[in-house]
Coordinates of C-alpha atoms and ligand atoms in Angstrom, one line a residue:
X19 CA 68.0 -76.8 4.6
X20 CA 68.3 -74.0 2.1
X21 CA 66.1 -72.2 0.2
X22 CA 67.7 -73.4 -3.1
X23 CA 69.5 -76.8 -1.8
X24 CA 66.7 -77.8 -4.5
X25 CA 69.3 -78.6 -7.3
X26 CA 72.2 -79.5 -5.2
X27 CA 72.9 -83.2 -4.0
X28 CA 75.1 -81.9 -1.2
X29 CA 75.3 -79.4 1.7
X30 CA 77.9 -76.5 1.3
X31 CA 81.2 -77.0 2.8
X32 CA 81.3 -74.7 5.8
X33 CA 83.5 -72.9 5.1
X34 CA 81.6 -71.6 2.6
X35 CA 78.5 -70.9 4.2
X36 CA 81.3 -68.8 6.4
X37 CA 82.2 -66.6 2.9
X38 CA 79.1 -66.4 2.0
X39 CA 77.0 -65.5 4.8
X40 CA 76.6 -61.6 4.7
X41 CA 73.8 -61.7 7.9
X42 CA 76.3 -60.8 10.1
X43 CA 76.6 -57.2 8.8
X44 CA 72.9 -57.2 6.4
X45 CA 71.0 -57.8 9.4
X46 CA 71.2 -54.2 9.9
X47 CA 68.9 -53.8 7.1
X48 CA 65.7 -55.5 8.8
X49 CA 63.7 -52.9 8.3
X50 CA 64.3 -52.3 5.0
X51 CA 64.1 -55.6 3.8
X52 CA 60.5 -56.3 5.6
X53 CA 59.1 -52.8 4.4
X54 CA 60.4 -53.5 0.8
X55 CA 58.5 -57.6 1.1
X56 CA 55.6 -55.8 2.6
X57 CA 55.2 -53.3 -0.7
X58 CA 56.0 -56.5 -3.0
X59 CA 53.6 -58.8 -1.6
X60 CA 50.7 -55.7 -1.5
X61 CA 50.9 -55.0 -5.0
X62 CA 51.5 -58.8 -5.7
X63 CA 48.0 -59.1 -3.9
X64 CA 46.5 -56.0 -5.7
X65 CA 47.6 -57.3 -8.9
X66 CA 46.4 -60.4 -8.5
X67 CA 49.1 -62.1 -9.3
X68 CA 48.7 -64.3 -5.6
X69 CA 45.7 -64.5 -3.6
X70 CA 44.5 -61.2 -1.9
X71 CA 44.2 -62.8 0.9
X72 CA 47.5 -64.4 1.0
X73 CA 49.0 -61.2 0.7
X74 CA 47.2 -59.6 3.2
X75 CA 48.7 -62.7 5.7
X76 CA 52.2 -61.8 3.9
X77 CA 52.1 -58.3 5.0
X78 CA 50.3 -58.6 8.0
X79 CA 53.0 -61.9 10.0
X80 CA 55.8 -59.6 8.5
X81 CA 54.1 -56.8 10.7
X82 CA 54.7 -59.3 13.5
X83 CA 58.2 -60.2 12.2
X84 CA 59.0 -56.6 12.6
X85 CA 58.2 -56.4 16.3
X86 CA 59.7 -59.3 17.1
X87 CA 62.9 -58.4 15.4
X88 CA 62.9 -54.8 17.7
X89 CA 62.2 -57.0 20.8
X90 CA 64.9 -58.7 20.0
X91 CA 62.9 -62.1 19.9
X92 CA 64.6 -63.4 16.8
X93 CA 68.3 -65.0 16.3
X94 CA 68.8 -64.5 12.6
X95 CA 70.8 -67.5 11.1
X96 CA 74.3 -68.1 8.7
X97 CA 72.3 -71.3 7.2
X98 CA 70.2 -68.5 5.7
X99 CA 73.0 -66.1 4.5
X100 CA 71.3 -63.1 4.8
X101 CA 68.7 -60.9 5.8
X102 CA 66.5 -61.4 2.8
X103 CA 66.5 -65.1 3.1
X104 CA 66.1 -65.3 6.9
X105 CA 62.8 -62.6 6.8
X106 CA 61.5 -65.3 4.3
X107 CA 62.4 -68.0 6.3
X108 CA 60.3 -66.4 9.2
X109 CA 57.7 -65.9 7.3
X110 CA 57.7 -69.4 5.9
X111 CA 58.4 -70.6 9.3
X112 CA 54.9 -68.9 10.8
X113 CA 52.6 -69.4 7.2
X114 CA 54.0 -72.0 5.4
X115 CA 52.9 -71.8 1.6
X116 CA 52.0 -68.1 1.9
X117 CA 55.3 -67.3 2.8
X118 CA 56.4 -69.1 0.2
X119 CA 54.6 -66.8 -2.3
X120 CA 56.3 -64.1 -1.2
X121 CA 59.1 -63.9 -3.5
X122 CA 57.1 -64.4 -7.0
X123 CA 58.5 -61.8 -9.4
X124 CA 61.0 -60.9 -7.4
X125 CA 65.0 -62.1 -7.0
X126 CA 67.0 -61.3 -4.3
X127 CA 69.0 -58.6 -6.4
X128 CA 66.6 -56.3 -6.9
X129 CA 65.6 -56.8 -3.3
X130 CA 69.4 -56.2 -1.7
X131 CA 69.6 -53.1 -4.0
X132 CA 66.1 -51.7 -3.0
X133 CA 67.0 -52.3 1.1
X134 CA 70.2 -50.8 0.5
X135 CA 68.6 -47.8 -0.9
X136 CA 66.0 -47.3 1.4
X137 CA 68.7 -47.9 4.2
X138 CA 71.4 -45.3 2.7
X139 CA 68.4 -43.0 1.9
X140 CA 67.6 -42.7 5.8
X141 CA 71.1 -42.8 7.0
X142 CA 71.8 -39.7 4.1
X143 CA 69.1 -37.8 6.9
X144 CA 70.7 -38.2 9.8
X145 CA 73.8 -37.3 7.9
X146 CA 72.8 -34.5 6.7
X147 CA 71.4 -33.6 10.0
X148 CA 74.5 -34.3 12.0
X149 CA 76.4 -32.1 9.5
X150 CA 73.7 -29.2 9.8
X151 CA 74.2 -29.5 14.1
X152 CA 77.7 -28.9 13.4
X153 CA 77.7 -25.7 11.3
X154 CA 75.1 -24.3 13.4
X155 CA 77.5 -25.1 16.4
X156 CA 80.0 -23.4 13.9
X157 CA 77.7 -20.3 13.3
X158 CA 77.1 -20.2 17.3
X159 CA 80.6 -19.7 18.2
X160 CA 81.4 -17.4 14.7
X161 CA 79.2 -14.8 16.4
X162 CA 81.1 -14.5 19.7
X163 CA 84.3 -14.0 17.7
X164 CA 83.5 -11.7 14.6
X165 CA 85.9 -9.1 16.5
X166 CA 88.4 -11.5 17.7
X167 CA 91.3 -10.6 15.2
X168 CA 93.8 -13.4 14.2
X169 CA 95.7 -13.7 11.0
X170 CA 95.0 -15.3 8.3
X171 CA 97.6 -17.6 7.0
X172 CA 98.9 -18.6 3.4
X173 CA 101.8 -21.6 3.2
X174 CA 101.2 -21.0 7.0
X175 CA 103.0 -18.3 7.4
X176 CA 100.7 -15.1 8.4
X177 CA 99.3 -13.5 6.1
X178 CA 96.4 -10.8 6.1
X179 CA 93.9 -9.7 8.8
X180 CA 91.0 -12.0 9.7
X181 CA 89.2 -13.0 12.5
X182 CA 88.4 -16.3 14.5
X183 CA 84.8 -16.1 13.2
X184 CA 85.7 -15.3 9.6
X185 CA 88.3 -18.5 9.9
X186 CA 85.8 -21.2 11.1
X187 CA 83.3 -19.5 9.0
X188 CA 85.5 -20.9 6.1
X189 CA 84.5 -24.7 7.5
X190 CA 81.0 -23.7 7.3
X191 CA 81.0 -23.1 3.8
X192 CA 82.2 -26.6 3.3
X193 CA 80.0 -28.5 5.6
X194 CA 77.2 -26.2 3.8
X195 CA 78.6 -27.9 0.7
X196 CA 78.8 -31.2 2.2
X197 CA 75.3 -30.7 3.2
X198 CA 74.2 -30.2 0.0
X199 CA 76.6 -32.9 -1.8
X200 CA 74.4 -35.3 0.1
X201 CA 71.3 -34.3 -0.6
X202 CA 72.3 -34.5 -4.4
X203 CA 73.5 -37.9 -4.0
X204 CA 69.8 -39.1 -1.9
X205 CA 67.6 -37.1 -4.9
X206 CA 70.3 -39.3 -7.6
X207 CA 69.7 -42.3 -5.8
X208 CA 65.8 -42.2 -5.2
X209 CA 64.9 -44.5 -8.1
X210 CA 63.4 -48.0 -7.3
X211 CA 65.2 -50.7 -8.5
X212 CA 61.8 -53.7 -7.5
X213 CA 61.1 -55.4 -10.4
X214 CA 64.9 -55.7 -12.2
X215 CA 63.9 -59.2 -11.1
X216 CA 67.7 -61.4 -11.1
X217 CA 68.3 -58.9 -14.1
X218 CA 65.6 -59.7 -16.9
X219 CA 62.3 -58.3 -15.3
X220 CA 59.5 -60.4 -15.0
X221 CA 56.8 -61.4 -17.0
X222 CA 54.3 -61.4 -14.0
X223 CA 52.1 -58.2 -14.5
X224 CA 53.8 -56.1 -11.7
X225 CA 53.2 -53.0 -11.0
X226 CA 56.9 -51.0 -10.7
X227 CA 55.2 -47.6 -10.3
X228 CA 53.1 -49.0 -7.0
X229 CA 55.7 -50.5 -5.2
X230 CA 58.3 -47.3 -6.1
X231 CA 55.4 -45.5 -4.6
X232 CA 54.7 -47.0 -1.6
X233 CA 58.7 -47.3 -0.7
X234 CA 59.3 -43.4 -1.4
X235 CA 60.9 -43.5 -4.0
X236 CA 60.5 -40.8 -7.0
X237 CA 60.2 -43.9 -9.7
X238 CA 61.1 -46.7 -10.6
X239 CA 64.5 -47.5 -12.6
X240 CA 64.5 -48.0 -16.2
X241 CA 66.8 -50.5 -17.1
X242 CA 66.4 -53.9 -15.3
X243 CA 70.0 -55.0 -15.7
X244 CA 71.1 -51.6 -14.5
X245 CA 68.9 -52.0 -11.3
X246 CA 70.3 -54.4 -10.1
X247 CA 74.3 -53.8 -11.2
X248 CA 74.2 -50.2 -10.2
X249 CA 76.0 -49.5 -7.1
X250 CA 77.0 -45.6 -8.1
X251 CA 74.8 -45.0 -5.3
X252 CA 76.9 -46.5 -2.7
X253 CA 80.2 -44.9 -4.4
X254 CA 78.5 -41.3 -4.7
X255 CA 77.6 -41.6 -1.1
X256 CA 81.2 -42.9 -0.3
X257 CA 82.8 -39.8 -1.8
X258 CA 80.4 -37.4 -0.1
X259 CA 81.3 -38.9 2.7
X260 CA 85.2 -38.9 2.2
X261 CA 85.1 -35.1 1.3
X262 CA 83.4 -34.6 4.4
X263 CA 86.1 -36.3 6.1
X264 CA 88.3 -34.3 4.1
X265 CA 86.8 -31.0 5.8
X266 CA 86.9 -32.2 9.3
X267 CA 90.1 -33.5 8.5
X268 CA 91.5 -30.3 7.9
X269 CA 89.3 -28.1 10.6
X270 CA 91.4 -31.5 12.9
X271 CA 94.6 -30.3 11.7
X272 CA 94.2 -26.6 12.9
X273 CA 92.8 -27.5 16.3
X274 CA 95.5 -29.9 16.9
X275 CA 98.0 -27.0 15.8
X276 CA 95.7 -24.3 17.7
X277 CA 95.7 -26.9 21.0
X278 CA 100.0 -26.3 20.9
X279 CA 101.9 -24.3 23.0
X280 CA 103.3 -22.6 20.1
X281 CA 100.1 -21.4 18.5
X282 CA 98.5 -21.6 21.9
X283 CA 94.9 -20.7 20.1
X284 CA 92.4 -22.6 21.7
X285 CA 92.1 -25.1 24.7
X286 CA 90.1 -27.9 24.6
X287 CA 87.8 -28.7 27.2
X288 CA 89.0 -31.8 29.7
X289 CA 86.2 -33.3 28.8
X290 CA 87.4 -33.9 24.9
X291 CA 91.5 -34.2 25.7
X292 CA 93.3 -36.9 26.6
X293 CA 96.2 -37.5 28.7
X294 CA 99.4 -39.4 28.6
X295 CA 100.8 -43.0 30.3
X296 CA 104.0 -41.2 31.3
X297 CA 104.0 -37.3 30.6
X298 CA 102.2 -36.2 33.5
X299 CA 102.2 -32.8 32.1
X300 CA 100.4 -33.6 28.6
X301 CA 96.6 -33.1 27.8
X302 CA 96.9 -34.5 24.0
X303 CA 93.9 -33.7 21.6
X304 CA 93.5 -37.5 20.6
X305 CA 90.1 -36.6 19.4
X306 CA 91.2 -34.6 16.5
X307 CA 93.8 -36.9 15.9
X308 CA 91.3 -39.7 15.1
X309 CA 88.6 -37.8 13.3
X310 CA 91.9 -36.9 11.0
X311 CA 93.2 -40.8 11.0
X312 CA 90.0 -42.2 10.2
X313 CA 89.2 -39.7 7.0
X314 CA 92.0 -42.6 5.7
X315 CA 89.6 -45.2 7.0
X316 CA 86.7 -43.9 5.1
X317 CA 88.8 -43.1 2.3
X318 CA 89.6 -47.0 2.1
X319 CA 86.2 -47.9 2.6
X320 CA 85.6 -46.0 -1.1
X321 CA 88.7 -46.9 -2.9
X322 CA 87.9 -50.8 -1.6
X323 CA 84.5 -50.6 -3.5
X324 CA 86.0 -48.6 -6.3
X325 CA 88.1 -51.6 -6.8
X326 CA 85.3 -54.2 -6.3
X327 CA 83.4 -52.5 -8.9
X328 CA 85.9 -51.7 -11.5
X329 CA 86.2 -55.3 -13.5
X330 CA 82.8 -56.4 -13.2
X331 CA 80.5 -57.8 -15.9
X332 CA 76.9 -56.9 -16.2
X333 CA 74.5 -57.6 -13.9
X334 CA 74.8 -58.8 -10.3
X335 CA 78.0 -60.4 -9.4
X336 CA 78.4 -62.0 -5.6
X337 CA 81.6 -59.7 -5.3
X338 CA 79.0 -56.7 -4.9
X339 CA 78.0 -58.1 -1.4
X340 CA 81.7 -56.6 -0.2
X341 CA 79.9 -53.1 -1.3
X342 CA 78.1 -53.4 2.5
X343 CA 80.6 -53.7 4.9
X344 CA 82.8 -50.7 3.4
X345 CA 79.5 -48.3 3.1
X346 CA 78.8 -49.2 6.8
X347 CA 81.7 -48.4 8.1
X348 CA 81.9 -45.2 6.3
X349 CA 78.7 -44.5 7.2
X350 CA 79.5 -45.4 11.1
X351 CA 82.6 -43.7 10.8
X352 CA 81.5 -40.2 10.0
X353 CA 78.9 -40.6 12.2
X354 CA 81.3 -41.0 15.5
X355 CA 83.2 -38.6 14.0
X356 CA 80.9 -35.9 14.1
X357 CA 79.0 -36.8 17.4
X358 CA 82.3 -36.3 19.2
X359 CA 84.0 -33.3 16.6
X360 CA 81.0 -31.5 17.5
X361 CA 80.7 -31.0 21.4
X362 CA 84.7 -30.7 20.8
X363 CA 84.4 -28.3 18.9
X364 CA 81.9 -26.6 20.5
X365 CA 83.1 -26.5 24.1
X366 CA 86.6 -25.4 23.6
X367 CA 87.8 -22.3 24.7
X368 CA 89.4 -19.6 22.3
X369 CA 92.1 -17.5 23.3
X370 CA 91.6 -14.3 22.0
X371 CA 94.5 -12.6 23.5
X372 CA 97.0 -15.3 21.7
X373 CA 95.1 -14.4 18.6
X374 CA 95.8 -11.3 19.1
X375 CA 99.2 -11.3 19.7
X376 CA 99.7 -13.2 16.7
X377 CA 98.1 -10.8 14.2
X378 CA 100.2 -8.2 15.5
X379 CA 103.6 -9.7 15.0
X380 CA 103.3 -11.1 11.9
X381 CA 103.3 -7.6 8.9
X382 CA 99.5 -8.6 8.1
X383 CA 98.6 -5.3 8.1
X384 CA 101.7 -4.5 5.2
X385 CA 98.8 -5.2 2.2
X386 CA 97.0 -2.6 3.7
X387 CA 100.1 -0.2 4.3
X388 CA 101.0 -0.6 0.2
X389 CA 97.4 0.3 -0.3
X390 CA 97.6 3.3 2.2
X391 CA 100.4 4.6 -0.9
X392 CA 97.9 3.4 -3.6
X393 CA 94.9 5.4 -2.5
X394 CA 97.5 8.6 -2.5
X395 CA 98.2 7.7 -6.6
X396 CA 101.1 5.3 -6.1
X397 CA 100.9 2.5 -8.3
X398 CA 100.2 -1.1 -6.7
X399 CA 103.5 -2.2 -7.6
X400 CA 105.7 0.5 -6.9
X401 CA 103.9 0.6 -3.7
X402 CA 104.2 -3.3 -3.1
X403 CA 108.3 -2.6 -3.6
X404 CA 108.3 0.0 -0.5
X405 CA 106.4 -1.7 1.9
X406 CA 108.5 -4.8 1.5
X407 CA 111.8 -2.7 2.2
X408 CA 109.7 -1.2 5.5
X409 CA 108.9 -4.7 6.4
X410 CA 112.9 -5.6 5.8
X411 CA 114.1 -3.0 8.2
X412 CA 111.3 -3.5 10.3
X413 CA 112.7 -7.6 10.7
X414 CA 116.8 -5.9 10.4
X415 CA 115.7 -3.7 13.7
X416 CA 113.5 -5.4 15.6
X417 CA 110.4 -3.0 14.8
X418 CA 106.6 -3.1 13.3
X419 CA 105.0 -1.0 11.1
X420 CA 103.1 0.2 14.0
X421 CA 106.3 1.4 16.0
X422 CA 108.0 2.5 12.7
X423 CA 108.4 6.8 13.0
X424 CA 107.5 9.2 10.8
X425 CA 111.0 9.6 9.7
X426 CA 111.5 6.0 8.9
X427 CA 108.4 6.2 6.7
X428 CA 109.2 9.2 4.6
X429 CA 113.3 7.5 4.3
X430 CA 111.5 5.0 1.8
X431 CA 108.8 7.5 0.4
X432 CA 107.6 10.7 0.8
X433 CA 104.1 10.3 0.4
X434 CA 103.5 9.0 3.7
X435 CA 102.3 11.1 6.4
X436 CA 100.7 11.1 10.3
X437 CA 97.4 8.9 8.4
X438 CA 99.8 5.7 7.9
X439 CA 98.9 4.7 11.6
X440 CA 95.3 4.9 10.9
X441 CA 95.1 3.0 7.8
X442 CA 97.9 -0.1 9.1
X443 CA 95.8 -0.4 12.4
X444 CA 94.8 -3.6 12.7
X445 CA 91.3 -2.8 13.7
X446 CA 91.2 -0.6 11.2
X447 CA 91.7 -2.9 8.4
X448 CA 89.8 -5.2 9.3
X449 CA 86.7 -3.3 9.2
X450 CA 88.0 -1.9 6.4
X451 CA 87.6 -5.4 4.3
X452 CA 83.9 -4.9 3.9
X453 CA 83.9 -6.9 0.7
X454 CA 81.3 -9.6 0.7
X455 CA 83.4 -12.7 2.1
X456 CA 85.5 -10.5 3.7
X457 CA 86.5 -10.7 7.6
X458 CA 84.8 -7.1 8.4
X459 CA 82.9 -8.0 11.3
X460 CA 79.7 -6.9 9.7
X461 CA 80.1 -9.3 6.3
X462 CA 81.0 -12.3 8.7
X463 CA 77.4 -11.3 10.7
X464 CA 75.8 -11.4 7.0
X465 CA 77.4 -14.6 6.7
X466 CA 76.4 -16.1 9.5
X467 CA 72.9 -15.4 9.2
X468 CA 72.7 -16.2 5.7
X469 CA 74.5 -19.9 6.6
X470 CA 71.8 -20.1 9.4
X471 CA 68.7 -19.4 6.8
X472 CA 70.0 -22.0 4.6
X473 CA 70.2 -24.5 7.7
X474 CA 66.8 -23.9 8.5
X475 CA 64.9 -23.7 4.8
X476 CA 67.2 -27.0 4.3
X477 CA 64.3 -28.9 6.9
X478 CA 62.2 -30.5 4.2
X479 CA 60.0 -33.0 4.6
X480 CA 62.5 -35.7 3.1
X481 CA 65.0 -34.7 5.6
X482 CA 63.6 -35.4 8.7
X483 CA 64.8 -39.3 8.7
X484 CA 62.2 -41.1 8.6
X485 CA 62.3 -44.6 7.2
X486 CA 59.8 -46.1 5.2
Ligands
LIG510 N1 73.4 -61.0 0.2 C1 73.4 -60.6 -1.2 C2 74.2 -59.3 -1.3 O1 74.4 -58.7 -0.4 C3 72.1 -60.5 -1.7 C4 72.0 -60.8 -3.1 C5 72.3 -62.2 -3.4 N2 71.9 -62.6 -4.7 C6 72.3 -63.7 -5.2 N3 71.9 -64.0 -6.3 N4 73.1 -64.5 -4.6 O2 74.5 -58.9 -2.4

């Protein structure tokens, strides 16, 4: 029987109890939902509002609910929808009418949003940790490469001197980004929403500030009809989350390029490549592939409750139940994603000579040449004009700055001289870029070091993942 079959004169059809039911996916939320009874019914108690003793039986058989539900004792049921009915069916089940005190003052909308919360709160830690293993994997492999030249690439055609560290650096910044994207979104979110009641409050003497307390939160909300409509949580989350994607998306894209004979880059360890049914030759990088197909994924999961959310009337509406599913996946999502993009990432093998090769065959060093004529008074422009007729002949005679001759130099102007070969080698100008953010090998160190500081001073208390 249901909890409310009270003003009904007939069971659900059951195929609606199969639309309805959200336990399948909610169940995940046990913890949540118990802790979040267990604050209710102890202030309830403190309050006076039921028996102090009746709450102390409340709390103390959803202590036992708890362990059972970890032991796996406990088949959750669809005839009780979801998780918040089944924990009070339990509880019901084991002490009859306290149990059934449980839920004075409270509805089940404030309750869903308050477990949701609490559960998106502690899954915003291990995020945010996962993301912190991954630049500091990032910063790990930056400082064997700070020397290992490469060119740098605008429209994807070479560009200007850099180096592998000073590249993958770059992804650091954004994960450091993402990091912190998440945090703002948890510190946003941290507002209790126990006590909106179904949307009007209560006018039982609760005590908001107790139970916000006792749950973690910073305070309580402070409109009740807001409490329980508000889902900007789950959205703001959802777009951390898909600019995130975004990132590793993109960091995908170049490894998948890097992993190709033509770039030849990187290889990837056997251990994170796959091979092919009928190519015996082929060691594909699949994994990269799907962390870059499933950013759509977690895209979708946002857009989906973008859509759910856009038409609806104040407060709760039943269509805010889809908001679940799509957060969880998202949320499962990134999280494969970056268990596997990490040790990927971490074990595969950089080919420093191919890097090499490539930043000597592409003119990056012709900036540096054009400023070579600038520092002897030429203006940038006039400068800019000569270099690009070197780099014409160059391509019309098969040549490189480097090989060019004297001779060849002074045919397009005579202020160069013997110092030209310093100033265009590559080493040379890449030291040379000692500008903060710059690929010098000493400014990617600062970098580095400075990323690593923030990972560790980042290790606050509310970021180590506990739940309530
Ligand atoms: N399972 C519901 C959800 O996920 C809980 C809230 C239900 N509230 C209600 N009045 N039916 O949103």
């Amino acid at each position: 029987m249901k909890l409310w079959s009270g003003r009904f004169e007939k069971n659900t059809d059951q195929l609606v109890d199969k639309l309805n039911a959200s336990i399948s996916y909610d169940q995940r939320m046990y913890k949540e939902d118990i802790a979040g009874s267990m604050a209710h019914a102890a202030m309830l108690g403190a309050q006076g509002i039921i028996p102090p003793s009746e709450a102390d039986l409340i709390v103390k058989t959803l202590g036992e609910i708890l362990a059972d539900v970890e032991a796996g004792k406990i088949e959750f049921t669809e005839e009780n929808e979801d998780i918040h009915m089944n924990v009070e069916a339990l509880l019901t089940e084991r002490i009859g009418s306290a149990g059934k005190r449980v839920h004075t003052a409270r509805s089940r909308n404030d309750q869903v949003a308050v477990d949701l919360k609490m559960y998106l709160r502690a899954g915003i830690d291990g995020m945010e940790e996962k993301v912190g293993t991954l630049i500091a994997a990032i910063c790990d492999k930056a400082e064997a490469h700070t020397e290992s030249i490469m060119p740098g690439y605008t429209h994807l055609q070479r560009a200007q001197p850099s180096t592998f560290a000073h590249y993958i650096m770059a992804y650091a910044e954004m994960l450091t980004r993402d990091r912190s994207r998440l945090a703002d979104c948890r510190a946003r979110l941290n507002q209790c929403p126990l006590g909106s009641g179904a949307m009007g409050g209560t006018t039982y003497p609760i005590d908001r500030e107790a139970t916000a307390k006792a749950l973690g939160f910073d305070k309580p909300t402070e409109n009740s009809i807001d409490g329980v409509s508000d889902r900007d949580y789950v959205l703001e989350l959802m777009s951390c989350l898909s600019i995130l994607m975004m990132h590793l998306s993109r960091f995908s894209e170049e490894i998948i390029l890097w992993a190709s004979s033509e770039f030849g880059f990187i290889s990837l360890d056997d251990a994170y490549a796959t091979g092919s049914s009928i190519m015996p030759q082929k060691k594909n990088p699949d994994v990269a592939e799907l962390v870059r197909g499933k950013t759509g994924r977690v895209y979708g999961d946002l857009m989906g409750l973008l859509t759910v959310m856009k038409g609806l009337p104040l407060a709760y509406n039943k269509d805010m139940q889809e908001d679940k599913e799509a957060v969880f996946d998202a949320m499962d999502t990134v999280s494969l994603c970056l268990d596997v993009f990490t040790p990927m990432f971490a074990t595969m093998t950089v080919r420093t000579d191919r890097l090499r090769r490539a930043a000597s065959e592409g003119f990056i060093n012709a900036t540096d040449c054009a400023d070579y004529l600038v520092k002897k008074g030429m203006p940038f422009r006039d400068a800019y004009t000569c270099v690009g007729k070197l780099v014409h002949y160059c391509i019309e005679n098969g040549k490189t700055l480097e090989t060019l001759s004297p001779d060849e130099y002074r045919a397009v102007s005579d202020r160069f001289d013997e110092g030209v070969y310093q100033a265009i080698d590559l080493m040379n100008c890449l030291h040379g870029r000692m500008v903060m953010g710059g690929p010098a090998p000493q400014m990617v160190k600062n970098h580095i070091a400075h990323t690593r500081a923030l990972l560790k001073s980042r290790e606050t208390p509310h970021q180590k993942g506990e739940r309530p």
